[in-house]
Short mmCIF file of C-alpha atoms and ligand atoms in Angstrom, two decimals:
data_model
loop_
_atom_site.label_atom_id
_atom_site.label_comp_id
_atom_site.label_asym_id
_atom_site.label_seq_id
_atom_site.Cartn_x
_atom_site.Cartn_y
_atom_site.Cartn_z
CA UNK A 19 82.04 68.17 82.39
CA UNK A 20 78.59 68.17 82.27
CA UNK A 21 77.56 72.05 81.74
CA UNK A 22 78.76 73.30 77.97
CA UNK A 23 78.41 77.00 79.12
CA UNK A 24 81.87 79.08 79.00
CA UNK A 25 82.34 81.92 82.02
CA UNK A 26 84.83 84.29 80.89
CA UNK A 27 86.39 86.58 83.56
CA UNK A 28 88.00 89.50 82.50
CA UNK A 29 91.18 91.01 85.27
CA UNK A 30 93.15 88.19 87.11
CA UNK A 31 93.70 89.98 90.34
CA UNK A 32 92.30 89.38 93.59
CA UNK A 33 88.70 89.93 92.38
CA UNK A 34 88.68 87.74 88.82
CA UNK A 35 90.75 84.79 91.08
CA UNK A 36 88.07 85.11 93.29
CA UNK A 37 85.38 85.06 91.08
CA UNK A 38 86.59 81.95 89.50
CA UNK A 39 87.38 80.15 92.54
CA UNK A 40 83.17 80.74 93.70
CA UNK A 41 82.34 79.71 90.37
CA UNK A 42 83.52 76.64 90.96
CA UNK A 43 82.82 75.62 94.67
CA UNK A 44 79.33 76.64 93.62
CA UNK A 45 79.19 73.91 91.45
CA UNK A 46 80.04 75.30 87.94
CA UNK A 47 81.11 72.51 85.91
CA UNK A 48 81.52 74.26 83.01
CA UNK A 49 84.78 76.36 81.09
CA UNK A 50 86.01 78.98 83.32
CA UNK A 51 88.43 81.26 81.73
CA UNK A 52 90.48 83.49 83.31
CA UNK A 53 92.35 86.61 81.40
CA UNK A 54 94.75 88.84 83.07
CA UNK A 55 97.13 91.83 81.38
CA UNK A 56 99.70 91.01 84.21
CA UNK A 57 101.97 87.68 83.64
CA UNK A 58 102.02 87.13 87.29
CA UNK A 59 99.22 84.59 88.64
CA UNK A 60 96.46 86.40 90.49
CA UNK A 61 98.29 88.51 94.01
CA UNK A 62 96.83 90.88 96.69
CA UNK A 63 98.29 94.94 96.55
CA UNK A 64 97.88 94.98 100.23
CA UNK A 65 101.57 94.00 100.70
CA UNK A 66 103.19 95.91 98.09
CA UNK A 67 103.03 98.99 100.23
CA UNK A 68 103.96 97.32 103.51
CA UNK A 69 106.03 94.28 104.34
CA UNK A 70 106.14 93.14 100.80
CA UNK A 71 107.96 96.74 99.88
CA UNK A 72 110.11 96.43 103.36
CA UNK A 73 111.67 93.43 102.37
CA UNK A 74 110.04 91.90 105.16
CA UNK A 75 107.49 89.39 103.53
CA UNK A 76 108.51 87.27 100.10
CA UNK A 77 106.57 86.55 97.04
CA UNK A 78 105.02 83.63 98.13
CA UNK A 79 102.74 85.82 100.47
CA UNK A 80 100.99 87.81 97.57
CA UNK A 81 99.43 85.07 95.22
CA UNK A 82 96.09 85.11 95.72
CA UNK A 83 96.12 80.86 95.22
CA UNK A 84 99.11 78.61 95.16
CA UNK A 85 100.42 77.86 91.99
CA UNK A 86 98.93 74.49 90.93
CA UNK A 87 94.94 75.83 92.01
CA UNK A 88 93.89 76.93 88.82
CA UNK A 89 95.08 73.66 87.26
CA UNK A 90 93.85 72.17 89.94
CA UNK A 91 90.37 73.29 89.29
CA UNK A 92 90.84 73.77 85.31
CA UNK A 93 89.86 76.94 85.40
CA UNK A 94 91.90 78.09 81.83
CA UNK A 95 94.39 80.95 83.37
CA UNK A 96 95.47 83.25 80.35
CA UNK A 97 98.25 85.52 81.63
CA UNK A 98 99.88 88.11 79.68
CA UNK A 99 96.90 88.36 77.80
CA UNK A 100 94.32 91.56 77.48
CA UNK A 101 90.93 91.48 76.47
CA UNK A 102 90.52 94.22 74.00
CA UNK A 103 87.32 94.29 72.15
CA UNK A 104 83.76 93.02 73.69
CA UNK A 105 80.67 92.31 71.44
CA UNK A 106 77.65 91.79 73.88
CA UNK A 107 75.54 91.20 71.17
CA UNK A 108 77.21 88.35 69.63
CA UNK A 109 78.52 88.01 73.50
CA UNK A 110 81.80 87.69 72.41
CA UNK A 111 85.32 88.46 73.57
CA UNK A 112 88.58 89.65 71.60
CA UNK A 113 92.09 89.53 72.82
CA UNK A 114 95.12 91.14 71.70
CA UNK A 115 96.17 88.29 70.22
CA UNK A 116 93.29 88.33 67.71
CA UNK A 117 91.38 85.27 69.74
CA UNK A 118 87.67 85.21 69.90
CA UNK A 119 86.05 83.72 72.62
CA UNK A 120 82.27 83.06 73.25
CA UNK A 121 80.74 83.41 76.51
CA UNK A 122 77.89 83.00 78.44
CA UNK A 123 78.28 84.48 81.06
CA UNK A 124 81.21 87.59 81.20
CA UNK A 125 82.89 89.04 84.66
CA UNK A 126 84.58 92.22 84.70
CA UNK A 127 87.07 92.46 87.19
CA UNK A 128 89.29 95.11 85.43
CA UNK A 129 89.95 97.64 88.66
CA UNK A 130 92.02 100.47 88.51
CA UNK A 131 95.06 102.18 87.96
CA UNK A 132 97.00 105.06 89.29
CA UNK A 133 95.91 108.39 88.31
CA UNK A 134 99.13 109.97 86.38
CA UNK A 135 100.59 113.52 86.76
CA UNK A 136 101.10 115.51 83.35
CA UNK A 137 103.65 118.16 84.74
CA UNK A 138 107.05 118.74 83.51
CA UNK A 139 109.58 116.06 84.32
CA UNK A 140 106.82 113.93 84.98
CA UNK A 141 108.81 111.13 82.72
CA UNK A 142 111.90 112.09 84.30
CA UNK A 143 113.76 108.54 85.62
CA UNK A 144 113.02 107.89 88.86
CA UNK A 145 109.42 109.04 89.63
CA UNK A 146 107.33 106.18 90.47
CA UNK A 147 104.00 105.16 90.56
CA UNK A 148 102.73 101.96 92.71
CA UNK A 149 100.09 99.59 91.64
CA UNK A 150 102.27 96.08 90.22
CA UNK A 151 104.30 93.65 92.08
CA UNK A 152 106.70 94.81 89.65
CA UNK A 153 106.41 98.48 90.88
CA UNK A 154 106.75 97.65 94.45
CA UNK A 155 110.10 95.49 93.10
CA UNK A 156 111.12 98.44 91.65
CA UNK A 157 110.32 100.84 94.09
CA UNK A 158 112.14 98.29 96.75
CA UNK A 159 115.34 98.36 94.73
CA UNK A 160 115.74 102.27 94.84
CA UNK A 161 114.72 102.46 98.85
CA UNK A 162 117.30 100.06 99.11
CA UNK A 163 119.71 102.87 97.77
CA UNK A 164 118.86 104.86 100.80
CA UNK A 165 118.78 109.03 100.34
CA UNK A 166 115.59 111.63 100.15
CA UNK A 167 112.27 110.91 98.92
CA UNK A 168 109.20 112.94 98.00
CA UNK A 169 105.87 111.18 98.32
CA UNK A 170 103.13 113.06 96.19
CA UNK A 171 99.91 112.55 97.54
CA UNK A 172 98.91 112.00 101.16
CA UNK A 173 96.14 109.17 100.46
CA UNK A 174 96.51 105.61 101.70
CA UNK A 175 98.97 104.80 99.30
CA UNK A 176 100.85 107.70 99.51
CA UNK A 177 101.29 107.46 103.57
CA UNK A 178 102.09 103.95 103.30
CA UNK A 179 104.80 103.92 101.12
CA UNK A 180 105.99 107.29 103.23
CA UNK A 181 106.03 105.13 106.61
CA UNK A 182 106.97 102.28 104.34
CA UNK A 183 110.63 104.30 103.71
CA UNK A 184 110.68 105.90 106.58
CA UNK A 185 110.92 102.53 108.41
CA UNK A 186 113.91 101.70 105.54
CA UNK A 187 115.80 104.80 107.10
CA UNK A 188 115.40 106.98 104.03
CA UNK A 189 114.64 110.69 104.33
CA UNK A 190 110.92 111.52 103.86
CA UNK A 191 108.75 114.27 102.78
CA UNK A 192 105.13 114.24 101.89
CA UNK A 193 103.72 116.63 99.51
CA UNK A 194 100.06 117.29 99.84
CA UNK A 195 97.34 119.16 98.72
CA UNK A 196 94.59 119.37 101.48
CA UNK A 197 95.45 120.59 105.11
CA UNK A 198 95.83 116.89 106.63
CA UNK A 199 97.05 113.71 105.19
CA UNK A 200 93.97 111.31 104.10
CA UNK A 201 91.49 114.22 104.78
CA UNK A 202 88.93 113.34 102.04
CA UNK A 203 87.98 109.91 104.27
CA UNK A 204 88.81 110.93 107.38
CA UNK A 205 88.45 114.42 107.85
CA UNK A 206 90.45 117.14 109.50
CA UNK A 207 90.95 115.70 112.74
CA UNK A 208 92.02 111.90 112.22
CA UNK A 209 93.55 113.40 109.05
CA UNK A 210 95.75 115.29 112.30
CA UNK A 211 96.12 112.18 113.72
CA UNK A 212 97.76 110.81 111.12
CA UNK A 213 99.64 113.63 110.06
CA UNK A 214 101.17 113.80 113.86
CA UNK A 215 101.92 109.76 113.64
CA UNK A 216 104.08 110.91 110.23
CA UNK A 217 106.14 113.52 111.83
CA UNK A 218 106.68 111.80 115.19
CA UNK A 219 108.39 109.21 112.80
CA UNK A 220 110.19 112.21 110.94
CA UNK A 221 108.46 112.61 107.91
CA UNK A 222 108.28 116.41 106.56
CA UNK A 223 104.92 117.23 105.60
CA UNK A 224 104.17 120.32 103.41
CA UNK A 225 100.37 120.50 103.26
CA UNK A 226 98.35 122.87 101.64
CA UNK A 227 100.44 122.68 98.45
CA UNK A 228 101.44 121.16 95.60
CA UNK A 229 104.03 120.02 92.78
CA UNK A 230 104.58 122.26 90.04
CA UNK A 231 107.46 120.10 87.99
CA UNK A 232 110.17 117.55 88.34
CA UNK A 233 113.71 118.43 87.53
CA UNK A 234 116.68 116.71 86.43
CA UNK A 235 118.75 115.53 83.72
CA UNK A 236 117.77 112.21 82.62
CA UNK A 237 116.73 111.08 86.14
CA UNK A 238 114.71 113.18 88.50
CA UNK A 239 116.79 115.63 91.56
CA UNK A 240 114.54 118.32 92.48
CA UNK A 241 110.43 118.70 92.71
CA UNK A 242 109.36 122.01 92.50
CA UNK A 243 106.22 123.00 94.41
CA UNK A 244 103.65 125.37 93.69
CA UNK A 245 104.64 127.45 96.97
CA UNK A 246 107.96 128.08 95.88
CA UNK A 247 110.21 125.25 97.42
CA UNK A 248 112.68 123.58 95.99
CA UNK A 249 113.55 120.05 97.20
CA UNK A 250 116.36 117.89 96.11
CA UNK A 251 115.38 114.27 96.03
CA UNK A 252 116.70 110.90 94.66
CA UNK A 253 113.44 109.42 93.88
CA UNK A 254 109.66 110.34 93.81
CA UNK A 255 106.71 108.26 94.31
CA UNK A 256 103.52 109.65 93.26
CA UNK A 257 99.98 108.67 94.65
CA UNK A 258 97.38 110.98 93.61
CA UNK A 259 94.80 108.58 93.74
CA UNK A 260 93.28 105.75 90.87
CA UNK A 261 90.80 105.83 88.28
CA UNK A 262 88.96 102.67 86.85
CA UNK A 263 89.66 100.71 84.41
CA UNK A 264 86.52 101.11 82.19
CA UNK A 265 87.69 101.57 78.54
CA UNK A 266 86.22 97.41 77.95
CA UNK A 267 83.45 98.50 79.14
CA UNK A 268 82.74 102.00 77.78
CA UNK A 269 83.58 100.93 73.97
CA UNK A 270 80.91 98.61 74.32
CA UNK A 271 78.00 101.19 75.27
CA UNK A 272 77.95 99.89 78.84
CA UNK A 273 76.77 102.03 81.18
CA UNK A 274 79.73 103.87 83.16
CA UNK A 275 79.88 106.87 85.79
CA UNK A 276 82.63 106.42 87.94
CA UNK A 277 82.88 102.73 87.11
CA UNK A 278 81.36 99.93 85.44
CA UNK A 279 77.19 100.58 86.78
CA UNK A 280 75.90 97.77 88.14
CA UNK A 281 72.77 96.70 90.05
CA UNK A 282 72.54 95.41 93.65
CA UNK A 283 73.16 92.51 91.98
CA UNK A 284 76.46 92.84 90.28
CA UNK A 285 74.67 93.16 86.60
CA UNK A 286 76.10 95.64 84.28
CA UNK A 287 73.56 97.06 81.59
CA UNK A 288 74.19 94.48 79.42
CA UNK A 289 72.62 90.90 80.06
CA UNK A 290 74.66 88.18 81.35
CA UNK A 291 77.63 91.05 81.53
CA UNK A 292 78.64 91.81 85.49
CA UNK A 293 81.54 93.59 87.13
CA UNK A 294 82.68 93.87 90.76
CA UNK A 295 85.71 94.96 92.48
CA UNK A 296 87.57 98.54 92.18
CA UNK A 297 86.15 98.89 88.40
CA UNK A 298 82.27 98.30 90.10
CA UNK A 299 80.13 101.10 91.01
CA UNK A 300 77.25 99.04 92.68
CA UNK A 301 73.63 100.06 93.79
CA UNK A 302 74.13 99.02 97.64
CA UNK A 303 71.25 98.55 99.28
CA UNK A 304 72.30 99.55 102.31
CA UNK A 305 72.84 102.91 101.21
CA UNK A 306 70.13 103.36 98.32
CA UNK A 307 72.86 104.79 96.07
CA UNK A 308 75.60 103.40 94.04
CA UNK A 309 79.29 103.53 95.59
CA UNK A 310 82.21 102.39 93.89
CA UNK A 311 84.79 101.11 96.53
CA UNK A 312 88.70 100.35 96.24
CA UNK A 313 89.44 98.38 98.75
CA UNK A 314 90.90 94.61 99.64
CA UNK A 315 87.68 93.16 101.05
CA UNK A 316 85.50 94.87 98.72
CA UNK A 317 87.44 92.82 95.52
CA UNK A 318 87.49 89.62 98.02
CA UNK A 319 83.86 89.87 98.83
CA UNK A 320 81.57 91.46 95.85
CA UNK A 321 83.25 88.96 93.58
CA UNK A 322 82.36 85.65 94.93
CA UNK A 323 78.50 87.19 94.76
CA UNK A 324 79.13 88.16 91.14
CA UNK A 325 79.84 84.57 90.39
CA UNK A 326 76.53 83.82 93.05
CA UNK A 327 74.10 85.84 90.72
CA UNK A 328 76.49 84.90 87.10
CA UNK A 329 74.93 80.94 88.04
CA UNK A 330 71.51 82.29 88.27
CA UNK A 331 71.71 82.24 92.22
CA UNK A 332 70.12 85.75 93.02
CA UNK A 333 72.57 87.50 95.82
CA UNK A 334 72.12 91.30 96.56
CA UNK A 335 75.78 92.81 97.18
CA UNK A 336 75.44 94.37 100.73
CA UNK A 337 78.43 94.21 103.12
CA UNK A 338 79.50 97.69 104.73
CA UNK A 339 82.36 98.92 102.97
CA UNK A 340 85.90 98.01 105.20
CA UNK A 341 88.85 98.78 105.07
CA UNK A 342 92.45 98.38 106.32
CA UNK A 343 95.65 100.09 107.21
CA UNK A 344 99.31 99.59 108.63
CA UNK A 345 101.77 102.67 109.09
CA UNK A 346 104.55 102.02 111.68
CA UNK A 347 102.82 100.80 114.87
CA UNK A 348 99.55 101.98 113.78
CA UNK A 349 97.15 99.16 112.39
CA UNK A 350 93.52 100.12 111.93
CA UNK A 351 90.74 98.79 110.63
CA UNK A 352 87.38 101.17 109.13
CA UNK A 353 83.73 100.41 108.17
CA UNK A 354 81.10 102.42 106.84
CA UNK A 355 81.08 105.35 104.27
CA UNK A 356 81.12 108.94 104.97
CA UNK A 357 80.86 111.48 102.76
CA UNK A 358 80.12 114.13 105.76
CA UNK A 359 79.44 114.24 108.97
CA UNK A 360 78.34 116.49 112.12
CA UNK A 361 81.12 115.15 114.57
CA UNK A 362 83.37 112.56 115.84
CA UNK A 363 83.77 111.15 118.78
CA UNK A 364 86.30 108.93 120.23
CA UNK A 365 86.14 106.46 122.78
CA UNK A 366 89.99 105.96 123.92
CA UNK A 367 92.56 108.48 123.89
CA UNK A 368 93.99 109.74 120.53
CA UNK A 369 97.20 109.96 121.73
CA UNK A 370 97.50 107.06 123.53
CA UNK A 371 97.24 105.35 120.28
CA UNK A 372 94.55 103.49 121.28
CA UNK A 373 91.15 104.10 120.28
CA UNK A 374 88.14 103.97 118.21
CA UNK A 375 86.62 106.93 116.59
CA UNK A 376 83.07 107.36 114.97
CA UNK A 377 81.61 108.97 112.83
CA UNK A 378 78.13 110.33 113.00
CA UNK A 379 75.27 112.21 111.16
CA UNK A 380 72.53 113.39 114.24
CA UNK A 381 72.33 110.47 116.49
CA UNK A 382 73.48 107.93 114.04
CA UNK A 383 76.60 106.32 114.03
CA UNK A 384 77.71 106.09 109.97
CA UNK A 385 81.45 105.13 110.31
CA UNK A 386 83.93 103.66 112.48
CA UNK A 387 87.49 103.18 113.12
CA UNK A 388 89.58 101.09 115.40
CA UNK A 389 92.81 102.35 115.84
CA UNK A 390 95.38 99.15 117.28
CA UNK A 391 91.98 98.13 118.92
CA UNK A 392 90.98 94.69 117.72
CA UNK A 393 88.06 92.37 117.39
CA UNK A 394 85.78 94.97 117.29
CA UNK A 395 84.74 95.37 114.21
CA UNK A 396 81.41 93.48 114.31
CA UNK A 397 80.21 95.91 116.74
CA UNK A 398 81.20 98.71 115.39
CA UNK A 399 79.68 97.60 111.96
CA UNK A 400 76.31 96.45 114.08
CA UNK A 401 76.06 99.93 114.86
CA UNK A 402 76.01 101.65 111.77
CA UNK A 403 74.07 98.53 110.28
CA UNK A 404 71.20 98.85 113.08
CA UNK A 405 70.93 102.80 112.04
CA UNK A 406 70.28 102.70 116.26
CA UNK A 407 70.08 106.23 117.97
CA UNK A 408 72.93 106.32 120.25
CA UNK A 409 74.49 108.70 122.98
CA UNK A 410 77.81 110.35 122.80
CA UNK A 411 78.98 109.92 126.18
CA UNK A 412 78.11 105.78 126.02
CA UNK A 413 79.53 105.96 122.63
CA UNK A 414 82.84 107.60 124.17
CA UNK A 415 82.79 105.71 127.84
CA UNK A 416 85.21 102.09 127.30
CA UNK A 417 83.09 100.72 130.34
CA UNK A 418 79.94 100.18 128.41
CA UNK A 419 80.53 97.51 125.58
CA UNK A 420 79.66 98.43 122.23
CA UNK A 421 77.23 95.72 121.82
CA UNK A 422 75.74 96.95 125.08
CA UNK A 423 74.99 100.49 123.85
CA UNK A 424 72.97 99.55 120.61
CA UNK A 425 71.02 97.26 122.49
CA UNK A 426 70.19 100.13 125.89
CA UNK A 427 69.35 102.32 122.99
CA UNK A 428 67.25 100.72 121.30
CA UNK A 429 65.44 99.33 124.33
CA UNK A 430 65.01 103.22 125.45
CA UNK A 431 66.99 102.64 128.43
CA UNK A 432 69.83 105.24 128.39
C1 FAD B 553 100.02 99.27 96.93
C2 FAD B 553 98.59 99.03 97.30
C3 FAD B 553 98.25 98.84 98.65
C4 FAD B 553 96.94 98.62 99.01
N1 FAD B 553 96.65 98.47 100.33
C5 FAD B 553 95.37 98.26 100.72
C6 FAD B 553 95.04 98.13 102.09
O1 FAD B 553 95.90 98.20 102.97
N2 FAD B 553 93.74 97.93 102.43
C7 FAD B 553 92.76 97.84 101.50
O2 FAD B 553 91.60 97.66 101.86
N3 FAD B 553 93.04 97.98 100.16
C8 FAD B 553 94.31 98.19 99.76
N4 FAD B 553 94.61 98.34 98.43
C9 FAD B 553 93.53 98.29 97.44
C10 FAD B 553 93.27 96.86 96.93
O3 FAD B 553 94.47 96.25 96.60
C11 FAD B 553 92.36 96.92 95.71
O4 FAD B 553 91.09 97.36 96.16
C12 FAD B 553 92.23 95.58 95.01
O5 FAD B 553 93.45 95.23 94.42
C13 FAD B 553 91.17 95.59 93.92
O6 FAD B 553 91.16 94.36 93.28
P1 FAD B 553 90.54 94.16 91.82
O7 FAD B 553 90.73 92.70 91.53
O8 FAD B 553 89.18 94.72 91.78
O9 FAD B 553 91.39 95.07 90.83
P2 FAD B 553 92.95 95.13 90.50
O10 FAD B 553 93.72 94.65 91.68
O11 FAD B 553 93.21 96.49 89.97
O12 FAD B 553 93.14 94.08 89.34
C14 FAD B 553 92.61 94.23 88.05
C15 FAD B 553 93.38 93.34 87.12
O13 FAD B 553 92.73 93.37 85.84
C16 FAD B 553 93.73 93.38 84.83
N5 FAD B 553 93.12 93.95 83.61
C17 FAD B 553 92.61 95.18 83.45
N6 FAD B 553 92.10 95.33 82.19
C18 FAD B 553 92.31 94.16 81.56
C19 FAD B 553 92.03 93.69 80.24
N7 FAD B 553 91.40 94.44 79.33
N8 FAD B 553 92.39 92.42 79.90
C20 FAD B 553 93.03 91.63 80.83
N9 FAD B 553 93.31 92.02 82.10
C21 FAD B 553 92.96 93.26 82.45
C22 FAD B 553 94.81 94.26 85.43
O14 FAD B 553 96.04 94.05 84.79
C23 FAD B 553 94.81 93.79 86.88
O15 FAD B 553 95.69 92.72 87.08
C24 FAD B 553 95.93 98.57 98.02
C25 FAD B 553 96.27 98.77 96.68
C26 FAD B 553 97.58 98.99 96.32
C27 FAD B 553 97.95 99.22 94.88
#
């Protein structure tokens, strides 16, 4: 070992394993250590909602690295182990184990965790939340039980886990506050997409309301709502969203708003101290305004340039923000960010399953999403990159190619 510097990286999930793994192919030479609050090496969530929660994929598929990688590499993987106290004067770490450790340079890789309902019966057995490979286990054991479920929350996690059971055979119904499912990203009418793909697989969904208590003994048989129902369930799963893990941070005096703040460049407010992943609310350039994003390839991407910029190798953080979904036969992929929007327009049938929809703000295309339409996504992603004007009806017709009508456009040709 030739460098005497220590990296510490703070959250040994998808972004801190990562993180460590760039530091290393980069050339870092030095100690890499690794801390994680979980005792399983560093998985992927993606799974725990899907085939990992079905039954249908094993363990094996989550881990982020096989087993012998971080020895492998000797990057020092602490499991079972949380940081709890950060000095970034002294640049020094605490863990609960009363363990000091110096750093150089310090990742924050915390992310988030589910946002918890304070209602009565909320600690009733039997009401679930889903974030852990140890929550999906347990959530898997009770589906396997078969009988009613109430998912709260008709967000990405809520209407996986709903198609999740409703593909186990159990009887489903969705509790939700806004008038479609996932109608904060996607607005009403792909929320109405989605909320049509639900009930054509049976789910009930009660929109436009929402849960005033849990009932039961010790474990949890009814869920009030706050328009009167009563339904009698065997199990709840809530998923009313996730807030970041910034308490490291904040007692520190680092600058948080909706995440750890950090530059273009992945640099908190305190030198040699960055963050990325679902914790990370970054200045994208892109967009001239910080966004904090809580998705997959967001964790697997803004990482490795963390660990870029924490070896002195300047990298601005600027890939579109992408995500993924699976629900029954409906696998999608979606780029850009949104908050509104003038219109959207499709190009392929809704119903047919098929399709891409867009986004746009005037002439300018600002998100996409391909619905069981693949290899796409570099157009669509060219488009709202290339801020090029384009026309509806090109947008909408499959005969001209998407790469085909940035480039007419901007010639001036259309
Ligand atoms: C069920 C589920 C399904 C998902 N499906 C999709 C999907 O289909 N598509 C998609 O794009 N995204 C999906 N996501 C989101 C995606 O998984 C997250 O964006 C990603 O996990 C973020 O990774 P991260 O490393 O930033 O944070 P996290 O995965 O939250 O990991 C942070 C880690 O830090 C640890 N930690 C926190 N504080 C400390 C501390 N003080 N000391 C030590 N360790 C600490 C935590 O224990 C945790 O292990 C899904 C998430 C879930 C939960």
């Amino acid at each position: 070992m030739t460098s005497e510097q220590t990296h510490v990286i703070v959250g040994a999930s998808l972004a801190g394993a990562k993180a460590a793994e760039t530091l290393r192919s980069e050339g870092f030479d030095g100690r890499i250590v690794l801390i994680g609050a979980e005792r399983e090496r560093p998985y992927e969530r993606p799974p725990l909602s899907k085939d990992y929660l079905r039954g249908e994929a094993g363990r094996e598929k989550v881990y982020v690295h096989d087993e012998r990688f971080y020895e492998e590499q000797d990057i020092d993987l602490r499991l079972g182990r949380t940081a709890t106290r950060l000095d970034t004067s002294n640049r020094e770490l605490e863990l609960d184990d009363g363990e000091r450790l110096r750093y150089d340079r310090l990742l924050l890789t915390t992310g988030a965790e589910p946002r918890r309902l304070d209602i009565p019966g909320a600690g009733l057995d039997g009401v679930l939340y889903l974030r852990s490979v140890g929550d999906s286990d347990a959530l898997r054991d009770r589906l396997n039980h078969g009988g009613a479920v109430v998912v709260v929350g008709g967000g990405w996690i809520g209407a996986e886990v709903a198609a999740s059971a409703r593909q186990r055979g159990l009887d489903v119904t969705v509790i939700e506050a806004a008038s479609v499912p996932l109608e904060r990203v996607l607005g009403a009418e792909l929320g109405a997409f989605y909320r049509d793909v639900h009930t054509g697989n049976g789910v009930r969904m009660l929109l436009r309301t929402g849960v005033e208590a849990f009932e039961g003994e010790t474990a949890v048989q009814r869920v009030r709502t706050s328009d009167g129902r009563e339904l009698d369930c065997d199990l709840v799963v809530v998923g009313v969203g996730v807030q970041p893990r910034i308490q490291l941070a904040a007692q520190t005096g680092l600058a948080v708003d909706n995440g750890i703040l950090v530059d273009e460049r992945l640099q908190t407010s305190a030198r040699g101290v960055f963050a990325a992943g679902d914790v990370a609310n970054a200045r994208h350039p892109f967009y001239g305004e910080s966004i904090r994003v809580e998705h997959w390839a967001n964790a697997l991407n803004q990482a490795p340039a963390a660990a870029r910029n924490m070896l002195g190798r300047a990298t601005a953080y600027e890939r579109l923000p992408y995500f993924f979904s699976d629900q029954y036969d409906v696998g999608m992929e979606y780029s850009g960010f949104a908050r509104s929007w003038d219109r959207v327009v499709f190009r392929g049938d809704p119903a047919s399953r098929e399709f891409i929809a867009f986004w746009l703000i005037q002439d300018r295309v600002v998100a996409g999403m391909n619905v069981n339409v693949w290899e796409v996504n570099a157009d669509v992603q060219a488009l709202i990159r290339e801020r090029v004007a384009v026309d509806d009806r090109r947008l909408a017709d499959p005969d001209i190619p998407l790469g085909e009508v940035a480039q007419l456009e901007k010639g001036g040709v259309a």
